[in-house]
Short mmCIF file of C-alpha atoms in Angstrom, two decimals:
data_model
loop_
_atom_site.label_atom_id
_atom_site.label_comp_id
_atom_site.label_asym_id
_atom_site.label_seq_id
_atom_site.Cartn_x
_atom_site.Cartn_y
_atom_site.Cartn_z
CA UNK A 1 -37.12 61.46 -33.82
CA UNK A 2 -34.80 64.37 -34.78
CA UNK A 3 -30.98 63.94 -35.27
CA UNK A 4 -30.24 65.53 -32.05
CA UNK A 5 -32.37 63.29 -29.73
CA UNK A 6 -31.00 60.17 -31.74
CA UNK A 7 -27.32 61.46 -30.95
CA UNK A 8 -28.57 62.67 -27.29
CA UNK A 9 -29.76 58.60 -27.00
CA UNK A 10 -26.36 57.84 -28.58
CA UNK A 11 -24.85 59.91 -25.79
CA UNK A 12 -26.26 58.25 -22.83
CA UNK A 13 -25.78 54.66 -24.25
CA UNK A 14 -22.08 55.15 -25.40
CA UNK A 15 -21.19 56.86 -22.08
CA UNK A 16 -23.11 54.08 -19.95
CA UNK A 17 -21.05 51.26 -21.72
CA UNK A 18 -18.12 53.30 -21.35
CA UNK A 19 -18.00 53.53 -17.49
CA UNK A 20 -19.76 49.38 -17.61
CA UNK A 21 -16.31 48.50 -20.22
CA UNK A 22 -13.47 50.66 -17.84
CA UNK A 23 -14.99 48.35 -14.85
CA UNK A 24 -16.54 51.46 -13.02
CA UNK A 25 -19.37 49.99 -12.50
CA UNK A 26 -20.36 46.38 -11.76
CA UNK A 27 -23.40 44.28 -10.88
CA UNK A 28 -23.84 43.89 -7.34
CA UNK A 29 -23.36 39.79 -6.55
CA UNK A 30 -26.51 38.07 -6.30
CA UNK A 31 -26.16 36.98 -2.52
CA UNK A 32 -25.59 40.36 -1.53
CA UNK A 33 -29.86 40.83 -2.60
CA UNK A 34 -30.42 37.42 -0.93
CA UNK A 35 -28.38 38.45 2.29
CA UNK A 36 -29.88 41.22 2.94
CA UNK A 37 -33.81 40.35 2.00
CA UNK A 38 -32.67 37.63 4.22
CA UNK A 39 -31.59 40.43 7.00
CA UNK A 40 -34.83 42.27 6.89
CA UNK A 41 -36.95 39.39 7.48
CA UNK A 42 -34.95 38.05 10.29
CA UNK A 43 -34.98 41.30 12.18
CA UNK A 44 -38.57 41.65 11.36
CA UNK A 45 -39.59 38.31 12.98
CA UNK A 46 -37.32 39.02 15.60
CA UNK A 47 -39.44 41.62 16.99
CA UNK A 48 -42.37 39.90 16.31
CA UNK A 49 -41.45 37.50 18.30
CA UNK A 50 -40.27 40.08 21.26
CA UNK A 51 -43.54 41.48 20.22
CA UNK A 52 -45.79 38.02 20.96
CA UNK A 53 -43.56 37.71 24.37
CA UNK A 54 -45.05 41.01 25.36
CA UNK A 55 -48.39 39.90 24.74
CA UNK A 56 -47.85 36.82 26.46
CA UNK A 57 -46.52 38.76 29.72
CA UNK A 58 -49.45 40.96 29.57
CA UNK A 59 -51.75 38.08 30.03
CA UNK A 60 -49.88 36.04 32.28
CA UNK A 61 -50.14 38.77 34.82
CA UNK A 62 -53.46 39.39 34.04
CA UNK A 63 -54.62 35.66 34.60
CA UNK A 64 -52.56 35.69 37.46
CA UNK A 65 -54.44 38.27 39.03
CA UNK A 66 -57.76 38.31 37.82
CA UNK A 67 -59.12 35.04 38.29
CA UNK A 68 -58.88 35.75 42.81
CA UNK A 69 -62.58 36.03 44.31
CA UNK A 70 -64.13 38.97 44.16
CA UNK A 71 -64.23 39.62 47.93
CA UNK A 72 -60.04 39.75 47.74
CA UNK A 73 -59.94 42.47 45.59
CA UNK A 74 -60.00 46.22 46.76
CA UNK A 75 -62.11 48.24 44.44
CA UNK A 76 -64.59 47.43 41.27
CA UNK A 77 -63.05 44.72 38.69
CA UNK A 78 -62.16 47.38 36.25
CA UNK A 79 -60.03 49.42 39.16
CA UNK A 80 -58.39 46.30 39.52
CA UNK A 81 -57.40 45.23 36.17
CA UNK A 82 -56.56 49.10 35.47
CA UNK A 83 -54.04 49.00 38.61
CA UNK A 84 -53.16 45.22 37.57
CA UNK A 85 -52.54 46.24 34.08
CA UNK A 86 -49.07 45.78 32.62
CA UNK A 87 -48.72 48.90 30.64
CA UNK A 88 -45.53 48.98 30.23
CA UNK A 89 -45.41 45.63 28.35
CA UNK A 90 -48.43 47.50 26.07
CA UNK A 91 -46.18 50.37 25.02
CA UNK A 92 -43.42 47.53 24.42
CA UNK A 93 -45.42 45.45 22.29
CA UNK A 94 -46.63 48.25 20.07
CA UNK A 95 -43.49 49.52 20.05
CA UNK A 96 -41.71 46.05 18.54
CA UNK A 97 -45.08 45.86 16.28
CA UNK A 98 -44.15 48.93 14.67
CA UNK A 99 -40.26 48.45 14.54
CA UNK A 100 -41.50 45.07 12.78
CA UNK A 101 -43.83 46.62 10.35
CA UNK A 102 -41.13 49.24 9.41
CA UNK A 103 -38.65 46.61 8.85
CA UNK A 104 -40.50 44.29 7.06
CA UNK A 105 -42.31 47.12 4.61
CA UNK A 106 -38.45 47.24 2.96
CA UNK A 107 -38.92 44.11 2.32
CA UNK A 108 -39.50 42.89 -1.17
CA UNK A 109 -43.12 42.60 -1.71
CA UNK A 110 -44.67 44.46 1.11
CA UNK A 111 -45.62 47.40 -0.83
CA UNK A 112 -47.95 45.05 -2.88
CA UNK A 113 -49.98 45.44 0.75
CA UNK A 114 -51.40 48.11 2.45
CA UNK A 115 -50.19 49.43 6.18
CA UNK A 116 -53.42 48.50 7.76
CA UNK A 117 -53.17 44.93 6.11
CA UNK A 118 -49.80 44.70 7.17
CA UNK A 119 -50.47 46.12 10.35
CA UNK A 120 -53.97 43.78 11.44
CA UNK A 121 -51.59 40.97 10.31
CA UNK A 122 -48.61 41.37 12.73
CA UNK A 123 -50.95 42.28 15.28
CA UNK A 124 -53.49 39.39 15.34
CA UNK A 125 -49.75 36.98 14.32
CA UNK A 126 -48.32 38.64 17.55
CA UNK A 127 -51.37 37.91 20.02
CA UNK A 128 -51.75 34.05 18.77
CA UNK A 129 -48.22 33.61 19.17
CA UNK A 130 -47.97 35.61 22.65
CA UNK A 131 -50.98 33.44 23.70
CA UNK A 132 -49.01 29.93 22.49
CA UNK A 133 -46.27 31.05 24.18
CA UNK A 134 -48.31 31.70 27.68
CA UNK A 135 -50.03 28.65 27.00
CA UNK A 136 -46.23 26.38 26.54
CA UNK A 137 -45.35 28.44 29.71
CA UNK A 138 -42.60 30.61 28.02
CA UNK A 139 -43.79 33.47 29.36
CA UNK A 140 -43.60 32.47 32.41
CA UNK A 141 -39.73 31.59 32.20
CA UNK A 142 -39.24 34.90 30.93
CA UNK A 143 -40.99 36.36 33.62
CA UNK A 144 -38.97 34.47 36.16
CA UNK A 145 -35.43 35.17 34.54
CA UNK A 146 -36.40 38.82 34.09
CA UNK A 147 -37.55 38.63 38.20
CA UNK A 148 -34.10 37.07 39.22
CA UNK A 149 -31.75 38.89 36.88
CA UNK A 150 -33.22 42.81 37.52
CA UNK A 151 -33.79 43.94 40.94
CA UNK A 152 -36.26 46.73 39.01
CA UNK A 153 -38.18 43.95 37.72
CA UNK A 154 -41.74 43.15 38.96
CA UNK A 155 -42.76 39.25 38.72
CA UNK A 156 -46.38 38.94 37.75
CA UNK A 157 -46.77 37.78 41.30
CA UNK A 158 -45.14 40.56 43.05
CA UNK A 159 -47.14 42.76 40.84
CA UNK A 160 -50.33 41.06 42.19
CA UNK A 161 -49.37 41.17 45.62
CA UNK A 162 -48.54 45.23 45.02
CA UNK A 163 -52.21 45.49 43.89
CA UNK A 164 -53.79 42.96 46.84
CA UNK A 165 -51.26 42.85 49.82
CA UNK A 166 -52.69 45.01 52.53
CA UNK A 167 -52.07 43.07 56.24
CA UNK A 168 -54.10 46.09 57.72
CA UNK A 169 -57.28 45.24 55.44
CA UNK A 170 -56.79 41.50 56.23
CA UNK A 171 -55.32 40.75 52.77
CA UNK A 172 -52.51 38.82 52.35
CA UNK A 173 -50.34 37.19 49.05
CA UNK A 174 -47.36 35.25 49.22
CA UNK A 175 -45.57 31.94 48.75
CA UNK A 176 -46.57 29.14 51.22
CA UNK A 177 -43.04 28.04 52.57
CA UNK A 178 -44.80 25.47 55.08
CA UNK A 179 -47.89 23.34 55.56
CA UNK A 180 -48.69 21.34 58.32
CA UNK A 181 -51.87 19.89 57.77
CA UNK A 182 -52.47 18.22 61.20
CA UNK A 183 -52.76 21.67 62.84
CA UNK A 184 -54.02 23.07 59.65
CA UNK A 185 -52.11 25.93 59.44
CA UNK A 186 -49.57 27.47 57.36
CA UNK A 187 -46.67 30.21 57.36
CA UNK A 188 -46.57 32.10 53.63
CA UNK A 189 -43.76 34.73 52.92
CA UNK A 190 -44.77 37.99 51.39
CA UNK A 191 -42.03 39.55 49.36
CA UNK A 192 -43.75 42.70 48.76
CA UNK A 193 -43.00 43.68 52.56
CA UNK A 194 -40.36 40.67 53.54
CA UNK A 195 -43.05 39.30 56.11
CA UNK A 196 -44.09 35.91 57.04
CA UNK A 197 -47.75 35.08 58.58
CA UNK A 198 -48.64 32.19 59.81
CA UNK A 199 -52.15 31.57 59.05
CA UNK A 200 -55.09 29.13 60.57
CA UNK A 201 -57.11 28.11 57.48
CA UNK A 202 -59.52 25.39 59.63
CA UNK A 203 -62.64 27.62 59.12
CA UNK A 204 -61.46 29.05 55.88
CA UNK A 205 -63.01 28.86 52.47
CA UNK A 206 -61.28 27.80 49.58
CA UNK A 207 -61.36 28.73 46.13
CA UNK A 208 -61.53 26.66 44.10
CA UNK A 209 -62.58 24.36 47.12
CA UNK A 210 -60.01 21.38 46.21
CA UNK A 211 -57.62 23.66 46.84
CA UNK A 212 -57.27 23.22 50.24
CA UNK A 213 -55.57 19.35 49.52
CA UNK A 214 -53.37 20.95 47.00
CA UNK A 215 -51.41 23.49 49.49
CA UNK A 216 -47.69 22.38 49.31
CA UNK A 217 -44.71 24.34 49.70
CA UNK A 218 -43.62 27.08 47.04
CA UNK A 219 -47.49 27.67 45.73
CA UNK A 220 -48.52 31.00 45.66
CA UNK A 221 -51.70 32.19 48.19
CA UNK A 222 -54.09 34.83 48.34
CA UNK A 223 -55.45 35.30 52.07
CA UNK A 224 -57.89 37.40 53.35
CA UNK A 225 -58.78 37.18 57.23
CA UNK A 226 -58.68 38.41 60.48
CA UNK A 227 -55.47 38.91 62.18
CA UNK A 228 -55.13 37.76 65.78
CA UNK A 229 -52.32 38.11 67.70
CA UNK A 230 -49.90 36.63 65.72
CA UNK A 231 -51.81 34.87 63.81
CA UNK A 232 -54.15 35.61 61.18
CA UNK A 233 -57.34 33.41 61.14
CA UNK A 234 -58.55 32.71 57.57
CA UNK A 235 -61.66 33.24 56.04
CA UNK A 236 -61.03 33.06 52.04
CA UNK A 237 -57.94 31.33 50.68
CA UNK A 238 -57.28 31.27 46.72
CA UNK A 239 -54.92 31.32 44.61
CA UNK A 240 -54.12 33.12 41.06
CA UNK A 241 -55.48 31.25 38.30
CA UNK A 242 -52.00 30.59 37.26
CA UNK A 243 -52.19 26.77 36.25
CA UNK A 244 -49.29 24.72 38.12
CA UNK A 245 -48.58 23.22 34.76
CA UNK A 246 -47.29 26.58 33.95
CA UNK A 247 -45.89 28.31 36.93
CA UNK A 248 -43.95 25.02 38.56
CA UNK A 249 -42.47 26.13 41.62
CA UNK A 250 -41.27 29.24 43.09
CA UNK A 251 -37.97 27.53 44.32
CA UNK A 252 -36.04 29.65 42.51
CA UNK A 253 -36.99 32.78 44.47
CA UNK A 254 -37.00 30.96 47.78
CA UNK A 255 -33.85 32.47 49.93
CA UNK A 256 -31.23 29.90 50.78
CA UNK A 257 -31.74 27.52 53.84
CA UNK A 258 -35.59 27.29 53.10
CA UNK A 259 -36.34 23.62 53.75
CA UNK A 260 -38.82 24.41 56.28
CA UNK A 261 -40.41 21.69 58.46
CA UNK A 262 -43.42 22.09 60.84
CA UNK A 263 -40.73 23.32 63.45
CA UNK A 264 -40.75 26.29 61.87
CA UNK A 265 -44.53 27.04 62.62
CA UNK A 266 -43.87 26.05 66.09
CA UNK A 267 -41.35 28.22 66.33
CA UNK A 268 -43.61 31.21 65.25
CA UNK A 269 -45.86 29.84 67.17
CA UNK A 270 -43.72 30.42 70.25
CA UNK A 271 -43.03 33.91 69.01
CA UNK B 1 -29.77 21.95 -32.67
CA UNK B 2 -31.93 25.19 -32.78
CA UNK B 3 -30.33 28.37 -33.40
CA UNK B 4 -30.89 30.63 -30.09
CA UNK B 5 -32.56 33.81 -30.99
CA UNK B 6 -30.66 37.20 -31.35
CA UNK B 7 -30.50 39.01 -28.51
CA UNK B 8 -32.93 41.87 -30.19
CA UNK B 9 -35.51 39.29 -30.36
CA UNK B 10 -35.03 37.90 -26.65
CA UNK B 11 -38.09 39.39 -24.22
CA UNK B 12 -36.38 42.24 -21.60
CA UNK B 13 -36.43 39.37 -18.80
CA UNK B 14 -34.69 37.02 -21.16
CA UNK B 15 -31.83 39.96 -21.35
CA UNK B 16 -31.57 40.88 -17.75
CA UNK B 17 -30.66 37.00 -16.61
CA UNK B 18 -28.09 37.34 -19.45
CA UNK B 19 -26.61 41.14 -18.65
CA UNK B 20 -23.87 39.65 -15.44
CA UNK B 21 -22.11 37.95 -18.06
CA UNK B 22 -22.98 39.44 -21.40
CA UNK B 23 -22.68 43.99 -21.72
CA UNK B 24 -24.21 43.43 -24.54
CA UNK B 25 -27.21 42.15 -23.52
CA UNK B 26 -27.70 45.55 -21.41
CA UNK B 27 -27.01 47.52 -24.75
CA UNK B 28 -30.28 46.18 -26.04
CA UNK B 29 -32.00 47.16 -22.78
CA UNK B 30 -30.99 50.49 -22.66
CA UNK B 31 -31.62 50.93 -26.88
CA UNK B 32 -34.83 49.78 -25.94
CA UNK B 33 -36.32 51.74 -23.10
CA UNK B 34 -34.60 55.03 -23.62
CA UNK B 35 -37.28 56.72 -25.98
CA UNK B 36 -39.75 55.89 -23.74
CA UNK B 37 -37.60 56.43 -20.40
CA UNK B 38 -37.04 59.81 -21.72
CA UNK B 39 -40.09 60.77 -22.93
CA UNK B 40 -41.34 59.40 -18.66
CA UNK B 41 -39.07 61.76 -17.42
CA UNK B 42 -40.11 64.90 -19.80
CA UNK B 43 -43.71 64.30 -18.39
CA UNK B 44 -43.28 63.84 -14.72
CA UNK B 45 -40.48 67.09 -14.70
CA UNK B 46 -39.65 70.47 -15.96
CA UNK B 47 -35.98 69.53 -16.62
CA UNK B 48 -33.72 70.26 -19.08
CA UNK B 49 -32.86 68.04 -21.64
CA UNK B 50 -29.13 67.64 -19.94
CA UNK B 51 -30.81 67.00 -16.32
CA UNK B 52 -32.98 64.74 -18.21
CA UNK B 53 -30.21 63.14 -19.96
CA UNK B 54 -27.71 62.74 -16.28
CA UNK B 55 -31.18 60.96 -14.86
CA UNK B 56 -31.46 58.93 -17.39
CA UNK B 57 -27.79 57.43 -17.34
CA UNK B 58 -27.85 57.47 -13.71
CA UNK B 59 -30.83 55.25 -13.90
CA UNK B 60 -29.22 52.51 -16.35
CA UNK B 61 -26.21 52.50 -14.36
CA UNK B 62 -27.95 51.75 -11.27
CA UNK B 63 -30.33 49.09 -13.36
CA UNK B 64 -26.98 47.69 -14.25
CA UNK B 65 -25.75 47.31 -10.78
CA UNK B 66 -28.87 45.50 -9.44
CA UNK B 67 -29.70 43.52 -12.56
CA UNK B 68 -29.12 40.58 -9.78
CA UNK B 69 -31.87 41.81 -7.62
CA UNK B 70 -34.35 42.59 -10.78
CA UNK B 71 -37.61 40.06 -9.68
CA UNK B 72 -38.97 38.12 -12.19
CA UNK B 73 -42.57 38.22 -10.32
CA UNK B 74 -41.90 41.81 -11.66
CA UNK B 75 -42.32 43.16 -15.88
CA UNK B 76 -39.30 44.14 -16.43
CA UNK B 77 -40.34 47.35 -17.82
CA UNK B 78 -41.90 47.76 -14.56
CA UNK B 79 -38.78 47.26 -12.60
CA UNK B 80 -36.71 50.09 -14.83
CA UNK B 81 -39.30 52.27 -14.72
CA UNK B 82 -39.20 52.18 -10.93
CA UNK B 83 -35.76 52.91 -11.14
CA UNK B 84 -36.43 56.59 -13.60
CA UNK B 85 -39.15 57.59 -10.75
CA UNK B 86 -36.65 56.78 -8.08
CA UNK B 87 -33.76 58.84 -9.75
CA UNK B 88 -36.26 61.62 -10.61
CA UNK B 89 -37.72 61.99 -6.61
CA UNK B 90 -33.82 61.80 -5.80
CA UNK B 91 -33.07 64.37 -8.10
CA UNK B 92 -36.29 66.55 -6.60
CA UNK B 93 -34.80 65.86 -3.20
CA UNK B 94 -31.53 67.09 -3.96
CA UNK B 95 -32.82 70.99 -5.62
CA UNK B 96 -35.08 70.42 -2.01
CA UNK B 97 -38.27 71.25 -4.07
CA UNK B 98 -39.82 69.25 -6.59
CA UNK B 99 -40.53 71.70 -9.50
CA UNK B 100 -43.70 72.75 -10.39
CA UNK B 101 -44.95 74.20 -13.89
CA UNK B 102 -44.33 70.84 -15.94
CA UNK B 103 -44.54 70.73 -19.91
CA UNK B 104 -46.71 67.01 -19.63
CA UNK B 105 -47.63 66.77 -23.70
CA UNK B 106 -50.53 64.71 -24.12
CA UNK B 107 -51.72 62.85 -26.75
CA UNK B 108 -55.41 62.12 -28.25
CA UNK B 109 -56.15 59.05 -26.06
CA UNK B 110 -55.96 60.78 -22.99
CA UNK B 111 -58.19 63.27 -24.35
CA UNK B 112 -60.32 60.49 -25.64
CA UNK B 113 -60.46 58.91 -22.15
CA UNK B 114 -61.10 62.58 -20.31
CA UNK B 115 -64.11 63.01 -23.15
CA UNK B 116 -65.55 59.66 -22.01
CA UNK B 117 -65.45 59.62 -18.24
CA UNK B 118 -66.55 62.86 -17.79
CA UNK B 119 -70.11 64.77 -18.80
CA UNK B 120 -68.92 68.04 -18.80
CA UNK B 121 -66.57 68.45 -21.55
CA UNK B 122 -68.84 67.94 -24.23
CA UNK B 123 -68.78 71.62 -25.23
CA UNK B 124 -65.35 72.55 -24.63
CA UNK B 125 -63.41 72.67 -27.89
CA UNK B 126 -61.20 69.34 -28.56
CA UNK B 127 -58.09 71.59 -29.18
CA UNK B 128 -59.06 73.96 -26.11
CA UNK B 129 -59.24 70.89 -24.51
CA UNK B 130 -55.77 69.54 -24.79
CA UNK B 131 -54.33 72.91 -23.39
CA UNK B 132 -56.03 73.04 -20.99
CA UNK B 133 -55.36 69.59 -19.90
CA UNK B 134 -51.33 70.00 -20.39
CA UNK B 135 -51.59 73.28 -17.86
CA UNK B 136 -54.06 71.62 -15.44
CA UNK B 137 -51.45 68.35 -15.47
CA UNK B 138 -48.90 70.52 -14.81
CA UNK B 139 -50.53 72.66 -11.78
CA UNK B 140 -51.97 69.46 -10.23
CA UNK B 141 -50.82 67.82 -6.93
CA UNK B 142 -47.50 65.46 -8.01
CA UNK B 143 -48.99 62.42 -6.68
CA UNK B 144 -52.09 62.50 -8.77
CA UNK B 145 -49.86 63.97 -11.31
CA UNK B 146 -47.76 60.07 -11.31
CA UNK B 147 -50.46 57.93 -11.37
CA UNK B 148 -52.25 59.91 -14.58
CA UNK B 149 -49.55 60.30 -16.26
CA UNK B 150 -48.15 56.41 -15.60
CA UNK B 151 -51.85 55.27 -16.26
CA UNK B 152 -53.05 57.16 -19.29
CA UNK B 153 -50.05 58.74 -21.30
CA UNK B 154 -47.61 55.74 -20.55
CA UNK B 155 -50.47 52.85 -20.46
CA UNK B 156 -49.67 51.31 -17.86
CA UNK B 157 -52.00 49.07 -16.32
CA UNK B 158 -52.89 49.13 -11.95
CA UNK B 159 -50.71 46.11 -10.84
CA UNK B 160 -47.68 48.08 -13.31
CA UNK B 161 -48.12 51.32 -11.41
CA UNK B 162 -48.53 49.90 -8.17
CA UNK B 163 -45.08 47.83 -9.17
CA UNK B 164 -43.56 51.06 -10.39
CA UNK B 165 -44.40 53.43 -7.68
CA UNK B 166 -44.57 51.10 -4.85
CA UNK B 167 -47.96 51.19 -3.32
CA UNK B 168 -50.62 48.46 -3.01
CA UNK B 169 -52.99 48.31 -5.69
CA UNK B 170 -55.67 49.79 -3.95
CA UNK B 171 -53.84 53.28 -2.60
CA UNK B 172 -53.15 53.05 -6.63
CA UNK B 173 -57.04 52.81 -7.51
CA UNK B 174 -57.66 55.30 -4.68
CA UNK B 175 -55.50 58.07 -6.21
CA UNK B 176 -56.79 57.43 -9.93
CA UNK B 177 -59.72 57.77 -8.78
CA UNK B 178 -59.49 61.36 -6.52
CA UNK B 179 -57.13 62.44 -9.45
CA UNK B 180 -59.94 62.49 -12.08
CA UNK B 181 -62.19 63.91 -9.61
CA UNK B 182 -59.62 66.61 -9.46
CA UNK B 183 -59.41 66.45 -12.85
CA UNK B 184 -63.36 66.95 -13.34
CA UNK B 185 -63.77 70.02 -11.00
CA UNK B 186 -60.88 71.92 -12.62
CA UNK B 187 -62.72 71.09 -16.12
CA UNK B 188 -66.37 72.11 -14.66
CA UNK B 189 -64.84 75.41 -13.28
CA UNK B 190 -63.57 75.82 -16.89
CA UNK B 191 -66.63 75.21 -18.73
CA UNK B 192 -68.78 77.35 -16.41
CA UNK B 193 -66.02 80.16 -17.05
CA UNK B 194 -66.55 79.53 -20.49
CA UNK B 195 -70.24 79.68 -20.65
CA UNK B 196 -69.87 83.20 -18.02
CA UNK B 197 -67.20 84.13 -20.72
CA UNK B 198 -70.03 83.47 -23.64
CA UNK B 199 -72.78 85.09 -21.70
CA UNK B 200 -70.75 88.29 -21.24
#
C-alpha cells in the first residue's frame, strides 16, 4: 500500500473519531431498534388481521347465500354467486395483504425470503384465520356493527335478499317477526323494500325439512310462493345456511315496539 | 484470573457489543475493514478517490450510529458491507444516474474461475483475457455487476451476499447464474471475433 493510501486511510479514521470524540455523532439507543422492529410487526399483523376479517366476510355472505335451494335462486349458480359476490371485501383483502407484505418486508429478516414466499404465506395465514374467525362468529359481529353503524352498509343478509327478493317472481327474504303455529302461518319483514307478508306455509316444503319446528321470531327466511290476495301461499321455505350458533338473533335490527303476538297476523289478516 | 484479550485480537462481533461504551473498540473496526471497504467501493464505482473517501466515512459513521441494531444472526463483515453498498446506491441516487464505465481490477482467481466454468475461453490469451474481463465488468448490467464482483473478487459466499445486498438466497443464485451467462456470450462473441479477426 503506497504512502498516500495509508495517509488517505489515516484521513478517514482520524476524521471519523474526530466527529465520534466532539459528540457529533452517537449510537442510536438500543430500544429505539427494538421499538421500531416492534412497530413494523405490529402494523403488519394488524392488517393481517383486517386482512383475515375480509376473508371471513367474504364467506359469511357467501354461505349465507349459497346454501338456499336451487329453485329460489334466479339464474345458473355461477350468476348467482357472481351477483352474490362480495367484491368489494376482495379488493379490501388484497389490498391489506399487500399493505402487510410491504410492511413486514422492512422488517428484519424478510429479505432472507422471497415475495412469492412471503406473499403465499400471508395469503394462505389470512384465509385460515378469516375462516376461524367465521367459524367463532366474529365475522358475523362485524358484519352486524358495520350494518347498524353505516347506513351505506349492506348486511350479508340484505345483500342476499338484494340478489333473491323479487315479490313479483314469488320470492321473498326477510326476518320472521311472528309465528303462529296453530294457523301455520307467519308474517316476515323484508328490509330490502320495508314490506311485511304474511305467509301460509301448511303445504310448503321445507329445507332442510326440520326446519319447519325451528321457525321462531328474528330467524331469517327465504320464501318462494304464490301470492294471493294478501297473502302469499308457500311452496319452498329455507333458510341461509347461516348456522344459528353463529348468527344469534336479528334483535338488534328489529325496529322498536316489535314484540309481536299472533294479534298481529290477525290484524293483517283483517287488512 | 485470565487476562482478556486485546481488543486487536477480539473477533469484529466481539468489538461491535463493546463500541457503545468503548471508541476504541470502533477504531479497530474501521483499521480493519477500510482496505477492503475501499478497495469494494473502487470496484462497484467510477469515483474518485475523494468521493470514495466521503463514502467511506459516511459509511463508518452511520455503522457507528446503529452499532445497537448490528444482528448477531448477521457476520459482521456482512453487516458493514451492507452499509458501503447502501452509501454507494445513495450516492448513485443523489448524481440521479449510477455511473457507468467502471475501472473493476481483477485478479487471477476470477480469471481462474471464468477459465473453468466456461468452454470457450480456452484460446483466448490469459492476459487478453483479463482486459477484456475488466471492460466487459464494467459495461455489464449493475446488478449482475454486484453479485460478481461480491462473489468472486470479494469472496463472499451466497448467504453473505444475500445478507449484504438484501435479497433471498435464491434471487442471489438466480443472478449469479444469468450473470455468467452474460458473462459467457460476451466472451463467445469475442472469441468468434477473434477467430474472424485470425481468418482475415
Amino acid at each position: 500500500m503506497s504512502n498516500n493510501n495509508k495517509k488517505m486511510r489515516e484521513d478517514v479514521a482520524a476524521s471519523v473519531l474526530e466527529k465520534i470524540k466532539k459528540g457529533d455523532v452517537t449510537p442510536r439507543p438500543l430500544w429505539h431498534f427494538t421499538l421500531s422492529n416492534l412497530a413494523l410487526w405490529a402494523s403488519g399483523i394488524f392488517f393481517l388481521i383486517v386482512g383475515a376479517i375480509s376473508v371471513s366476510l367474504i364467506v359469511l355472505i357467501l354461505d349465507h347465500g349459497l346454501w338456499e335451494e336451487e329453485s329460489l335462486r334466479g339464474g345458473g349458480r355461477v350468476e348467482h354467486a357472481f351477483r352474490l359476490f362480495p367484491f368489494f371485501w376482495l379488493v379490501a383483502f388484497l389490498l391489506f395483504l399487500f399493505v402487510a407484505e410491504y410492511l413486514l418486508s422492512y422488517t428484519k429478516k424478510a429479505y432472507r425470503y422471497s415475495l412469492s414466499v412471503i406473499i403465499s404465506v400471508l395469503f394462505g395465514v389470512s384465509v385460515v384465520c378469516g375462516l376461524l374467525l367465521y367459524i367463532f362468529g366474529v365475522s358475523h359481529t362485524v358484519d352486524q356493527r358495520l350494518g347498524n353503524s353505516l347506513p351505506q352498509y349492506k348486511m350479508a343478509g340484505d345483500r342476499l335478499g338484494t340478489v333473491i327478493h323479487n315479490p313479483e317472481r314469488g320470492q321473498f327474504v326477510g326476518v320472521i317477526r311472528v309465528v303462529s303455529s296453530n294457523e301455520e302461518q307467519i308474517l316476515i319483514y323484508s328490509r330490502h323494500d320495508e314490506s311485511k307478508w304474511r305467509i301460509d306455509y301448511s303445504n310448503a316444503q321445507f329445507r332442510p325439512p326440520h326446519f319447519k319446528e325451528q321457525l321462531r321470531q328474528g330467524q331469517h327466511i327465504i320464501v318462494k310462493g304464490v301470492l294471493e290476495g294478501n297473502m302469499i301461499r308457500a311452496e319452498h321455505i329455507a333458510h341461509p345456511k347461516l348456522s344459528e350458533r353463529v348468527r344469534g338473533n336479528d334483535k338488534t335490527r328489529q325496529k322498536p315496539g316489535g314484540q309481536l303476538r299472533d294479534q298481529e297476523i290477525k290484524r293483517s289478516n283483517d287488512q | 484470573m485470565p487476562l482478556e484479550p486485546s481488543l486487536e485480537e477480539q473477533t469484529d462481533e466481539e468489538l461491535a457489543k463493546r463500541v457503545p461504551t468503548e471508541v476504541r473498540a470502533f477504531e479497530v473496526i474501521m483499521r480493519r475493514y477500510e482496505d477492503p471497504l475501499m478497495r469494494y467501493i473502487f470496484r462497484i464505482t467510477n469515483a474518485s478517490r475523494e468521493s470514495a473517501e466521503d463514502i467511506l466515512q459516511e459509511s463508518f459513521l452511520k455503522a457507528y450510529q446503529n452499532i445497537n441494531s448490528f444482528d448477531i444472526s448477521l457476520s459482521f463483515s456482512s453487516w458493514i458491507y451492507r452499509i458501503v453498498y447502501n452509501a454507494v446506491v445513495s450516492d448513485w441516487r443523489k448524481q440521479k444516474v449510477r455511473p457507468e464505465g467502471n475501472a473493476v481490477t481483477i485478479d487471477d482467481t476470477f480469471i481462474d474461475v471464468i477459465i473453468a466454468e466456461s468452454d470457450v475461453v480456452g484460446e483466448i490469451d490469459r492476459t487478453y483475457l483479463k482486459s477484456f474481463l475488466e471492460k466487459v465488468l464494467a459495461e455489464i448490467d449493475p446488478k449482475y455487476r454486484d453479485v460478481l464482483v461480491l462473489r468472486y473478487l470479494e469472496e463472499k459466499d451466497y448467504k453473505e451476499i444475500a445478507d449484504i445486498l438484501k435479497k433471498s438466497m435464491g434471487t442471489v443464485s438466480t443472478l449469479i447464474s444469468r450473470a455468467k451467462k452474460a458473462l459467457k456470450k460476451e466472451l463467445e462473441k469475442e472469441r468468434y471475433n477473434n477467430t474472424y479477426t485470425q481468418e482475415l
